[in-house]
Amino acid sequence: MASRKLPILVVAGVGRGGGTGGATARLFAKNGYRVAVLARNADQLNAFAESIKADGGEAAPFPVETYTHDSMKATFSSIKHAWPDSEIRAALWNVGPGVFKNFLDVTEDDIKTIVDTNIVGAFAFARETILAFKDTEPNELGKRGTLIFTGATAAIRGNTYTSAFAAGKHGVRALSQSLAKEFGKQNIHVAHSIIDGAIRTDRADKEKAADPNAALNPDSIAKAYLALANQDSSAFTWELDLRPAHEKW
């Protein structure tokens, strides 16, 4: 039976709102979702949530200091209490620190950052998301919810300077595949997106960002994510890869 409750999208990792997480939050808000945004910088997060509301959407900020199991459990509880008449139906894990160094220059702190985010954090976020999905009934698409992980080329291929970064991204990809196989049978959709190329943000290379063939538009990535959320249970995508037309691959 289709649920009549309003759907919630939970996005972890929106930064200042100019990248993939921010674009996804804005697009889902325009398509009827209430949006819960998670990030470490409370001031930036509050400003971003206000910008969504100014455009007519519904959004609430949930600042987090860490992505531990206790933190994610408390945050998801707060989201449910904020909107008791709604259900978490979509979630995006878009957190991923960039550690790009020669192998012998990678520090123990670098490794801890990679593990805390891509293993501990991703596991904790996924656990709370799936528990929330299991509390719902399949909707008109025959699914309980959609969990998306933003990945990178490093998830399938290591390279110079990416020993630490690739290790983390490989872990996220393996986690997403395992969850897709385990929970697909319960009508829970888990997907992984390989972002192969630079993303057009205010921090990107200006020349590359100005060329629509050379850098990914975060709004276009968001459209692909909304399409994943709109897939019905007869045809779930586990993995897609997105790249600009002129990207070498």
Short mmCIF file of N, CA and C in Angstrom, two decimals, residues 1 4 20 27 30 59 62 66 68 111 113 137 143 164-165 170-171 186 191 196 201-202 218 221:
data_model
loop_
_atom_site.label_atom_id
_atom_site.label_comp_id
_atom_site.label_asym_id
_atom_site.label_seq_id
_atom_site.Cartn_x
_atom_site.Cartn_y
_atom_site.Cartn_z
N MET A 1 0.85 -1.19 0.00
CA MET A 1 0.00 0.00 0.00
C MET A 1 0.88 1.24 0.00
N ARG A 4 1.02 7.70 2.39
CA ARG A 4 0.57 9.06 2.15
C ARG A 4 1.42 10.08 2.89
N THR A 20 27.66 18.42 -5.16
CA THR A 20 26.69 17.35 -5.40
C THR A 20 25.63 17.26 -4.30
N LEU A 27 17.21 19.85 -5.54
CA LEU A 27 16.33 19.21 -6.53
C LEU A 27 15.26 18.36 -5.86
N LYS A 30 12.51 20.46 -4.49
CA LYS A 30 11.61 20.94 -5.53
C LYS A 30 10.67 19.84 -6.01
N ALA A 59 13.30 22.33 4.44
CA ALA A 59 14.62 21.81 4.80
C ALA A 59 14.91 22.13 6.26
N PHE A 62 20.93 19.72 10.41
CA PHE A 62 21.28 18.84 11.53
C PHE A 62 22.81 18.78 11.61
N THR A 66 30.72 14.48 14.32
CA THR A 66 31.33 13.27 13.80
C THR A 66 30.25 12.41 13.16
N THR A 68 29.90 9.08 13.77
CA THR A 68 29.97 7.84 14.53
C THR A 68 28.58 7.21 14.61
N ILE A 111 45.16 8.10 7.49
CA ILE A 111 44.49 6.80 7.42
C ILE A 111 43.29 6.77 8.35
N THR A 113 41.47 9.30 9.24
CA THR A 113 40.42 10.10 8.61
C THR A 113 39.67 9.31 7.55
N GLU A 137 6.43 0.89 4.55
CA GLU A 137 5.90 -0.09 3.61
C GLU A 137 6.30 0.30 2.19
N LYS A 143 9.02 0.12 -3.54
CA LYS A 143 10.27 0.19 -2.80
C LYS A 143 10.08 0.91 -1.48
N ALA A 164 45.60 6.20 -0.25
CA ALA A 164 44.67 6.38 0.87
C ALA A 164 43.25 6.63 0.37
N PHE A 165 43.11 7.52 -0.58
CA PHE A 165 41.78 7.88 -1.10
C PHE A 165 41.10 6.67 -1.74
N HIS A 170 37.16 2.31 -2.37
CA HIS A 170 36.91 0.89 -2.61
C HIS A 170 36.00 0.33 -1.51
N GLY A 171 36.25 0.75 -0.28
CA GLY A 171 35.44 0.28 0.83
C GLY A 171 33.99 0.68 0.71
N GLN A 186 14.36 -7.01 0.33
CA GLN A 186 13.37 -6.36 1.18
C GLN A 186 12.85 -5.07 0.55
N ALA A 191 22.32 2.14 -4.17
CA ALA A 191 23.03 2.45 -5.41
C ALA A 191 24.36 3.14 -5.11
N ASP A 196 33.33 10.35 -12.31
CA ASP A 196 34.60 10.25 -13.02
C ASP A 196 34.91 11.59 -13.68
N THR A 201 32.31 23.40 -9.29
CA THR A 201 31.99 24.12 -8.06
C THR A 201 32.80 25.40 -8.01
N ASP A 202 32.57 26.21 -6.99
CA ASP A 202 33.31 27.46 -6.88
C ASP A 202 34.77 27.24 -6.51
N PRO A 218 26.97 19.75 -11.04
CA PRO A 218 26.34 19.08 -9.90
C PRO A 218 24.82 18.97 -10.04
N ILE A 221 24.24 15.81 -11.91
CA ILE A 221 24.42 14.65 -11.03
C ILE A 221 23.16 14.45 -10.19
#
